[in-house]
PDB file of C-alpha atoms and ligand atoms in Angstrom:
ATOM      1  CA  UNK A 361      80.787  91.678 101.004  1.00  0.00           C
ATOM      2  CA  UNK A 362      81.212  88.113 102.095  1.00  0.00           C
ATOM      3  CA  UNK A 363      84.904  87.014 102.797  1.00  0.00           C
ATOM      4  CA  UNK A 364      85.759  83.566 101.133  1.00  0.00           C
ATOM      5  CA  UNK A 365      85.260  81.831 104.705  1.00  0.00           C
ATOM      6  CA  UNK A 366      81.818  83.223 104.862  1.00  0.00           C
ATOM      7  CA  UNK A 367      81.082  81.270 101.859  1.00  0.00           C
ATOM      8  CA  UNK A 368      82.772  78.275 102.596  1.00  0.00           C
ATOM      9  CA  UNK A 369      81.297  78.653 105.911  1.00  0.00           C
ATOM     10  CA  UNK A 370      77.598  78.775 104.440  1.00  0.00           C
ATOM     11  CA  UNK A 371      77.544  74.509 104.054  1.00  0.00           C
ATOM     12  CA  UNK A 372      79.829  71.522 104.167  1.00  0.00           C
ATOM     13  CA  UNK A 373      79.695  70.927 100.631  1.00  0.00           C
ATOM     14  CA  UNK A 374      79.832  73.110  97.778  1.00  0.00           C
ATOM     15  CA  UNK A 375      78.273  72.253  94.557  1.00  0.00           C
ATOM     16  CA  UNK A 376      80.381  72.526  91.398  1.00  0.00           C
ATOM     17  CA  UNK A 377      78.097  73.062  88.830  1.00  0.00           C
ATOM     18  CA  UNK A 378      79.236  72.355  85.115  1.00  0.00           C
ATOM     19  CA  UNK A 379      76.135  73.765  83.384  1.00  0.00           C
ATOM     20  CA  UNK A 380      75.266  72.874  79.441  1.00  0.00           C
ATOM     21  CA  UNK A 381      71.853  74.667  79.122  1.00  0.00           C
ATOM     22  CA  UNK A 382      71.790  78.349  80.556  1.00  0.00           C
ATOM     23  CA  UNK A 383      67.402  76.804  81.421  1.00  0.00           C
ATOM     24  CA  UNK A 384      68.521  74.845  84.010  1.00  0.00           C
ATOM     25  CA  UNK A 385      70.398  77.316  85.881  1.00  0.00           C
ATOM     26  CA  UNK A 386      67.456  78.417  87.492  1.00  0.00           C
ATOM     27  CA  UNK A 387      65.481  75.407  88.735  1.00  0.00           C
ATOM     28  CA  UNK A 388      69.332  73.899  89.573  1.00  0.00           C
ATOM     29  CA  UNK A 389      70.095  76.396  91.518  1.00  0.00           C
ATOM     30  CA  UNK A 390      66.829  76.699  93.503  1.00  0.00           C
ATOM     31  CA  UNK A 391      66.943  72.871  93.730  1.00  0.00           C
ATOM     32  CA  UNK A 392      70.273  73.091  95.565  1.00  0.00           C
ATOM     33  CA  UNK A 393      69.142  76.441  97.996  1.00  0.00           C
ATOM     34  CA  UNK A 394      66.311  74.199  98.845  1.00  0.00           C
ATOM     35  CA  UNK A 395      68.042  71.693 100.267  1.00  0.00           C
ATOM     36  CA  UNK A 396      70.350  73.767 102.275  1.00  0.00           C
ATOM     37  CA  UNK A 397      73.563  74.166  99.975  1.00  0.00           C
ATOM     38  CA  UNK A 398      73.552  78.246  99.366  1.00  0.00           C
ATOM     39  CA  UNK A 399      77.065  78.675  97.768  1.00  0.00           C
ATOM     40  CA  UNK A 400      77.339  77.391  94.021  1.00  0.00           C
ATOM     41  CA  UNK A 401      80.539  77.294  91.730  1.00  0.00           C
ATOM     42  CA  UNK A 402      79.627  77.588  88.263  1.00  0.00           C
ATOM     43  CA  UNK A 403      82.446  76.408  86.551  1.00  0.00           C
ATOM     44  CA  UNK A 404      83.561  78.351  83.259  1.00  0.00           C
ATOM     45  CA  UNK A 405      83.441  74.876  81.229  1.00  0.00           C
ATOM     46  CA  UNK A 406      80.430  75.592  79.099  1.00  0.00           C
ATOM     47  CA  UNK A 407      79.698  78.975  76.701  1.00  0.00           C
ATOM     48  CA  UNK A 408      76.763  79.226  79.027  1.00  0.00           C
ATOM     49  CA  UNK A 409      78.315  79.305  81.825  1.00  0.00           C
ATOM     50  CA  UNK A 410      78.415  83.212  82.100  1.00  0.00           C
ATOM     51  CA  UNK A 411      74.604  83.608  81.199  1.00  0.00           C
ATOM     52  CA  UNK A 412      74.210  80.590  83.841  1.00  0.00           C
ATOM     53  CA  UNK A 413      75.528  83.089  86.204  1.00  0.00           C
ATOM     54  CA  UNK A 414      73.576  85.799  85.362  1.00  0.00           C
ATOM     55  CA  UNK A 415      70.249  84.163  85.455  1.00  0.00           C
ATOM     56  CA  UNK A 416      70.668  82.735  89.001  1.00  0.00           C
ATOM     57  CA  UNK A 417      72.275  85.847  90.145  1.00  0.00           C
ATOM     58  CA  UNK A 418      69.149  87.955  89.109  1.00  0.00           C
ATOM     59  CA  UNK A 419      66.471  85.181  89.545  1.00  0.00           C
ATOM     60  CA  UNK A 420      68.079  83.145  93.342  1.00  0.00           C
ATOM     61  CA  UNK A 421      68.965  85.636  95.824  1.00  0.00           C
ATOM     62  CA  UNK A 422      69.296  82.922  98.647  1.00  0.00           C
ATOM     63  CA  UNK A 423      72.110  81.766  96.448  1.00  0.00           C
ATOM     64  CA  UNK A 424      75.563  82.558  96.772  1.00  0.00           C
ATOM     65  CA  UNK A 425      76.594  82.243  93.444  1.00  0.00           C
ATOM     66  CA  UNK A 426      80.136  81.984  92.781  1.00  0.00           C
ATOM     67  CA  UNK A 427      82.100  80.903  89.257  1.00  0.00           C
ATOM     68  CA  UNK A 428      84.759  78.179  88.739  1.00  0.00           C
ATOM     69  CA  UNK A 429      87.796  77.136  86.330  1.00  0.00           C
ATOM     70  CA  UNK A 430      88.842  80.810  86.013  1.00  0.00           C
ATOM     71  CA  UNK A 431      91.722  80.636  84.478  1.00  0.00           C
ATOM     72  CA  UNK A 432      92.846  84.406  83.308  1.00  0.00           C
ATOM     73  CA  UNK A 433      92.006  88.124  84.726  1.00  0.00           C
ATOM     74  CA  UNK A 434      89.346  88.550  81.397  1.00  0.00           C
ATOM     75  CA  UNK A 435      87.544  85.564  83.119  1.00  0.00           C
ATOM     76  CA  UNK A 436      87.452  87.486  86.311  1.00  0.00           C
ATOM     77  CA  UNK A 437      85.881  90.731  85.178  1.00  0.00           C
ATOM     78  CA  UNK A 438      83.378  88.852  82.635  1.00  0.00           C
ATOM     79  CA  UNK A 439      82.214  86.764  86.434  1.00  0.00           C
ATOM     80  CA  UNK A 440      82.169  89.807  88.244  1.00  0.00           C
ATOM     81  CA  UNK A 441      80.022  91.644  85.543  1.00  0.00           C
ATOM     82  CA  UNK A 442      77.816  88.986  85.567  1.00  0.00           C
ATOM     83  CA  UNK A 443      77.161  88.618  89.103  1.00  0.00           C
ATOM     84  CA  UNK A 444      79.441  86.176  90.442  1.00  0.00           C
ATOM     85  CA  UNK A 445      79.981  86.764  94.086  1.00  0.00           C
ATOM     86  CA  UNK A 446      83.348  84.774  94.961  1.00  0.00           C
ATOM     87  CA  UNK A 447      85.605  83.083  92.662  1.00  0.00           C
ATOM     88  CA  UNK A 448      87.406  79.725  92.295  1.00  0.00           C
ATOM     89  CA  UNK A 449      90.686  78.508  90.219  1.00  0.00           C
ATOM     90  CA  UNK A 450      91.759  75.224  89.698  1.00  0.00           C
ATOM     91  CA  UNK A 451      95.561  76.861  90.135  1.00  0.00           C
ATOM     92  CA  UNK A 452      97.206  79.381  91.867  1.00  0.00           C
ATOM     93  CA  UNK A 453      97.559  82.460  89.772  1.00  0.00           C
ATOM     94  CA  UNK A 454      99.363  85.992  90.912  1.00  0.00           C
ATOM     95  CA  UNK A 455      97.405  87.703  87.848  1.00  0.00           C
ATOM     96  CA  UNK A 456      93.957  85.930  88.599  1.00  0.00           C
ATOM     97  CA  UNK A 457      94.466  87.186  92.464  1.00  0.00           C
ATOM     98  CA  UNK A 458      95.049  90.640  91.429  1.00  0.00           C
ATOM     99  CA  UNK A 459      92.432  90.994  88.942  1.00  0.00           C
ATOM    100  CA  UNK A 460      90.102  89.363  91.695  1.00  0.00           C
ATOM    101  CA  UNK A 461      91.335  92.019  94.142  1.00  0.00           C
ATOM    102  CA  UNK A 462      90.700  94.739  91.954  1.00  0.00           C
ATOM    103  CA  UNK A 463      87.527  93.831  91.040  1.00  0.00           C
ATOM    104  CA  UNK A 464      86.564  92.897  95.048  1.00  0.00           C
ATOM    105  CA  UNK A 465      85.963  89.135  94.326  1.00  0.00           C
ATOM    106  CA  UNK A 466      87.009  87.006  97.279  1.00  0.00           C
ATOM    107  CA  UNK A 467      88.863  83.849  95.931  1.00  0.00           C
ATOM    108  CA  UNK A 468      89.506  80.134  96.458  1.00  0.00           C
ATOM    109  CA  UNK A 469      92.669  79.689  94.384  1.00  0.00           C
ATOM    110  CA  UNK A 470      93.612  76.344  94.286  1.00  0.00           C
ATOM    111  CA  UNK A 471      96.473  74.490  95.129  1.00  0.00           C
ATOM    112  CA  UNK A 472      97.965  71.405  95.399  1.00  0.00           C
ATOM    113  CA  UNK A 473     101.689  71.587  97.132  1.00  0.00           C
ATOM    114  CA  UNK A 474     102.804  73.333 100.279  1.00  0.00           C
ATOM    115  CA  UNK A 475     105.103  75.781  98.034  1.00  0.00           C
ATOM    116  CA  UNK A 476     101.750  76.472  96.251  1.00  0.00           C
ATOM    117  CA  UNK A 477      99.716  77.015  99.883  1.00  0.00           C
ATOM    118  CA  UNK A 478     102.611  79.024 101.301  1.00  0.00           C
ATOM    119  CA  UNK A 479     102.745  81.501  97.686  1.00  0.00           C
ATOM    120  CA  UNK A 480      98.889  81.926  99.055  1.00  0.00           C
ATOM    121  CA  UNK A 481      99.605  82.296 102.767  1.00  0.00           C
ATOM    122  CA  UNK A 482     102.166  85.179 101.942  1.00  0.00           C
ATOM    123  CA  UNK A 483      99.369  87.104  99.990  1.00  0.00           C
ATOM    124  CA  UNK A 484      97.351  86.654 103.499  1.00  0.00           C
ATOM    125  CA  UNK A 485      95.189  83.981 102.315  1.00  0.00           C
ATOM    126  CA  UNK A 486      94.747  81.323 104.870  1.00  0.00           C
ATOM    127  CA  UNK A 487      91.390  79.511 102.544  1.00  0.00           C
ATOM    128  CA  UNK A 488      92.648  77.444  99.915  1.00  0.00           C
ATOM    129  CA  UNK A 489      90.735  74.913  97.756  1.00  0.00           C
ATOM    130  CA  UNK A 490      93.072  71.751  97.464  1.00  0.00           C
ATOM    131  CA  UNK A 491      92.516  70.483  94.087  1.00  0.00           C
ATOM    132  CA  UNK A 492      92.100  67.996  92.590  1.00  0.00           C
ATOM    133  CA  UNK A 493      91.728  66.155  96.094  1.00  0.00           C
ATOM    134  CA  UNK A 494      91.404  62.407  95.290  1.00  0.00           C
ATOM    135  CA  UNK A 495      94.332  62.294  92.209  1.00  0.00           C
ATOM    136  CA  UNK A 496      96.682  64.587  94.753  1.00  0.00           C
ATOM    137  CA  UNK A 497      96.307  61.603  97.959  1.00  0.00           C
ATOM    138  CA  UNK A 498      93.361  63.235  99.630  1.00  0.00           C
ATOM    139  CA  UNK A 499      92.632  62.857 102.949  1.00  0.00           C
ATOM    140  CA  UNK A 500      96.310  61.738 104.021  1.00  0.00           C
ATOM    141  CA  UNK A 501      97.694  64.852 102.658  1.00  0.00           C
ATOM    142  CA  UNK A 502      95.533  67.305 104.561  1.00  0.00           C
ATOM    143  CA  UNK A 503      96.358  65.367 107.719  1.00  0.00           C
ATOM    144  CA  UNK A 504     100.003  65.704 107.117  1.00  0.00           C
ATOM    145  CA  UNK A 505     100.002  69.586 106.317  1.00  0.00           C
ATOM    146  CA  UNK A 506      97.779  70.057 109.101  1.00  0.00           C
ATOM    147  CA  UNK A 507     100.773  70.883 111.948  1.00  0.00           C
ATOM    148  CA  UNK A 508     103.309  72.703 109.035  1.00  0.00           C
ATOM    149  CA  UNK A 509     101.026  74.266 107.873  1.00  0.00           C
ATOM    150  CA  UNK A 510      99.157  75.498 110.247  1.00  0.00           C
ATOM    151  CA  UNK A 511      96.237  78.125 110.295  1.00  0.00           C
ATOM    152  CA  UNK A 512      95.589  77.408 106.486  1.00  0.00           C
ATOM    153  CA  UNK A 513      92.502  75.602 105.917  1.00  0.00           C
ATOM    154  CA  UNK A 514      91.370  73.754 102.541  1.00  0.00           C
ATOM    155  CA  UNK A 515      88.334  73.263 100.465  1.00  0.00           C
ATOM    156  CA  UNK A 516      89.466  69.531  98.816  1.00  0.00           C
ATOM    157  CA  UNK A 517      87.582  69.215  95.345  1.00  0.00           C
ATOM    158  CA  UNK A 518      88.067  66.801  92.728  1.00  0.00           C
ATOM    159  CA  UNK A 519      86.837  63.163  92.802  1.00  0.00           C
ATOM    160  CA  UNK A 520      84.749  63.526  96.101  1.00  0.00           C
ATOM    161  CA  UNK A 521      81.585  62.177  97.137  1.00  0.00           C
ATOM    162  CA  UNK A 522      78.679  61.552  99.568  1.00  0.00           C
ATOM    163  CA  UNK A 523      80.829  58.433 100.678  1.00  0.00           C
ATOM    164  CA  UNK A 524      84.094  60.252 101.136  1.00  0.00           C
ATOM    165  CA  UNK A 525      83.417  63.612 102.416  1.00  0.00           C
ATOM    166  CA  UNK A 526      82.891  63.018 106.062  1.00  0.00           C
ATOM    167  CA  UNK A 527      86.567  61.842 106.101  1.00  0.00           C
ATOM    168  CA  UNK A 528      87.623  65.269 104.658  1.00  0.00           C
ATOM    169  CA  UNK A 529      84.637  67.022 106.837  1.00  0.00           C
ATOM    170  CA  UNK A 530      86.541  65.181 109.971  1.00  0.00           C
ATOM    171  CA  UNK A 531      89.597  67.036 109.355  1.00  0.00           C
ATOM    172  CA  UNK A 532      90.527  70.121 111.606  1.00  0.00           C
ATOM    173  CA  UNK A 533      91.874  72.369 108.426  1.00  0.00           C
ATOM    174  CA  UNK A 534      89.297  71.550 106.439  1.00  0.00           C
ATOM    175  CA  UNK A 535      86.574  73.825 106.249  1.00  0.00           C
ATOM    176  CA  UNK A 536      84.125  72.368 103.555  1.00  0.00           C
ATOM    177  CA  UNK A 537      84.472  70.358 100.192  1.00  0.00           C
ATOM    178  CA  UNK A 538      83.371  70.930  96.629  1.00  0.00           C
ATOM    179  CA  UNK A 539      81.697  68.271  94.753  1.00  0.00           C
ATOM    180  CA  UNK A 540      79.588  67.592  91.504  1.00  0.00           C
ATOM    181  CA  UNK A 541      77.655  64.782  92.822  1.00  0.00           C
ATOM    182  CA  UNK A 542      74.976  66.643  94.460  1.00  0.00           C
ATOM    183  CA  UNK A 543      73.854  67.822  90.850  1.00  0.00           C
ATOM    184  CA  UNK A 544      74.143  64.628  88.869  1.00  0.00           C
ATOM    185  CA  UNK A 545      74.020  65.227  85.001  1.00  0.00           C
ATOM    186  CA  UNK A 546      71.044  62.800  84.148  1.00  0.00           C
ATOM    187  CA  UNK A 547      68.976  64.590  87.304  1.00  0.00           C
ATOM    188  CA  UNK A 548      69.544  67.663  85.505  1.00  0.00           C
ATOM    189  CA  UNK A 549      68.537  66.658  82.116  1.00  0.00           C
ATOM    190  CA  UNK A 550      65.199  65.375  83.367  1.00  0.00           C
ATOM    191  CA  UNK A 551      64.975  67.825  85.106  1.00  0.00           C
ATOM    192  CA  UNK A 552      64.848  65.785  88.524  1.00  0.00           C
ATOM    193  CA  UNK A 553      65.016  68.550  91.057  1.00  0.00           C
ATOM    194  CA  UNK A 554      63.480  66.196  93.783  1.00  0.00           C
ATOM    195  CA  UNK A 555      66.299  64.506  93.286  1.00  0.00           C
ATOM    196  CA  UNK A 556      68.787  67.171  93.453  1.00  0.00           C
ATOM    197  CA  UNK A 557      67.282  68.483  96.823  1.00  0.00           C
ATOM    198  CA  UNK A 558      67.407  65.326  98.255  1.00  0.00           C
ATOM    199  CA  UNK A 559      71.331  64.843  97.424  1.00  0.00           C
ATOM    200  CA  UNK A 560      71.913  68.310  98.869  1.00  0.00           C
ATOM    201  CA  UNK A 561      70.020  67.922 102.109  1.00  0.00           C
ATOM    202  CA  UNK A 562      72.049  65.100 102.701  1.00  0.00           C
ATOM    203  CA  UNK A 563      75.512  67.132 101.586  1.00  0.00           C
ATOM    204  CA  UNK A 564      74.006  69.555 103.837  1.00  0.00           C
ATOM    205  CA  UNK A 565      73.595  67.848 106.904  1.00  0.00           C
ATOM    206  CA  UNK A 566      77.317  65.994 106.261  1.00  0.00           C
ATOM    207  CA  UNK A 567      80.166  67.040 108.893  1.00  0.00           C
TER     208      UNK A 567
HETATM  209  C1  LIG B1533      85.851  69.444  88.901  1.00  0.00           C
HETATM  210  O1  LIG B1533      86.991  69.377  88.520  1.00  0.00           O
HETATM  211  O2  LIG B1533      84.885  69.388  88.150  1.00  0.00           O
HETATM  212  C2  LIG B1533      85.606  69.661  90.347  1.00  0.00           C
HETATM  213  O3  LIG B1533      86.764  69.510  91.044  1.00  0.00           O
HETATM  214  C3  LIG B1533      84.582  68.709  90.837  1.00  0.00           C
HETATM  215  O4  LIG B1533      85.116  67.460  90.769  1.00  0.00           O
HETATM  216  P1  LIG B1533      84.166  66.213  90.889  1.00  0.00           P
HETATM  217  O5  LIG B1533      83.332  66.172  89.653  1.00  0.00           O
HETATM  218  O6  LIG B1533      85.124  65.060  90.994  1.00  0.00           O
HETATM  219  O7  LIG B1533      83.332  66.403  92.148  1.00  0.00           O
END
């Protein structure tokens, strides 16, 4: 089983994928694996989003598919059932934690104050996704909680893009970021998946 630094490890940039039609999940997916970004978040935003899981669990096995915006311990078991091989939350949750401990589902909680990071450090979690980046003063923020706190390192997410990630990418606790961009809704809907590889190459070969 891959710890949540594996994944985060696998590419600068994680995709956060908010998916509307389960048909795309594949191609998407693939899209993204070819060029170079391996861990995906599918984000529990959409009533496909568990079948979206499923299908690029069984169909991409170069993927590391993961699912995002869990927000209770039901959401954790219906993921894990359906393949989802780490988890993300957009808060820090004791009872998402220990559902996603007892079901053997790394996790990115997220958080967004030191009281919040330290809750996570004293569970023995040292990666944290800092959410949502931008809105919570970004890149200044992770500088400053770089010394206190110390040996934590963040996944920012929220409001990123190609233009602003190296900044984040720069920073010595930060160990990738999540981002939407690299799957832009209207590439999807064509079905653009030139395009899609093309954003994710260059996502890929950020930091
Ligand atoms: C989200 O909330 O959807 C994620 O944090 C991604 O944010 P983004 O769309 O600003 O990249």
């Amino acid at each position: 089983m891959m710890t949540i630094e594996d994944v985060c490890r696998l590419a600068p940039v994680v995709p956060v994928l908010v998916i509307d039609d389960a048909e795309t999940a594949v191609p998407l997916a693939q899209a993204l694996v070819a060029g170079g970004l391996r861990a995906l978040e599918i984000t529990l935003r959409t009533p496909v989003a568990l079948d979206a899981i499923r299908r690029v669990a069984d169909a991409v096995p170069e993927a590391v598919v993961g699912v995002g915006t869990l927000m209770n311990a039901d959401d954790v078991r219906a993921s894990v059932a359906a393949g989802a091989r780490f988890g993300v939350s957009p808060g820090f949750s004791a009872r998402i934690l220990d559902a996603a401990d007892e079901a053997g589902l790394p996790m990115l909680p997220g958080v967004a104050t030191p009281s919040e990071a330290m809750a996570a450090a004293e569970r023995g979690m040292s990666v944290l996704k800092f959410f949502p980046a931008e809105a919570n003063g970004g890149v200044p923020v992770l500088r400053a909680w770089a010394s206190p706190l110390a040996g934590l390192h963040f996944c920012p997410t929220g409001g990123i893009n190609a233009a602003t990630a190296p900044d984040y990418l720069a920073l010595p606790n930060v160990i990738c970021v999540g981002g939407s961009w690299v799957a832009p809704e209207r590439a999807v809907v064509q079905g653009d998946w030139d395009t899609v590889t093309r954003l994710a190459a260059e996502a890929g070969a950020l930091g």
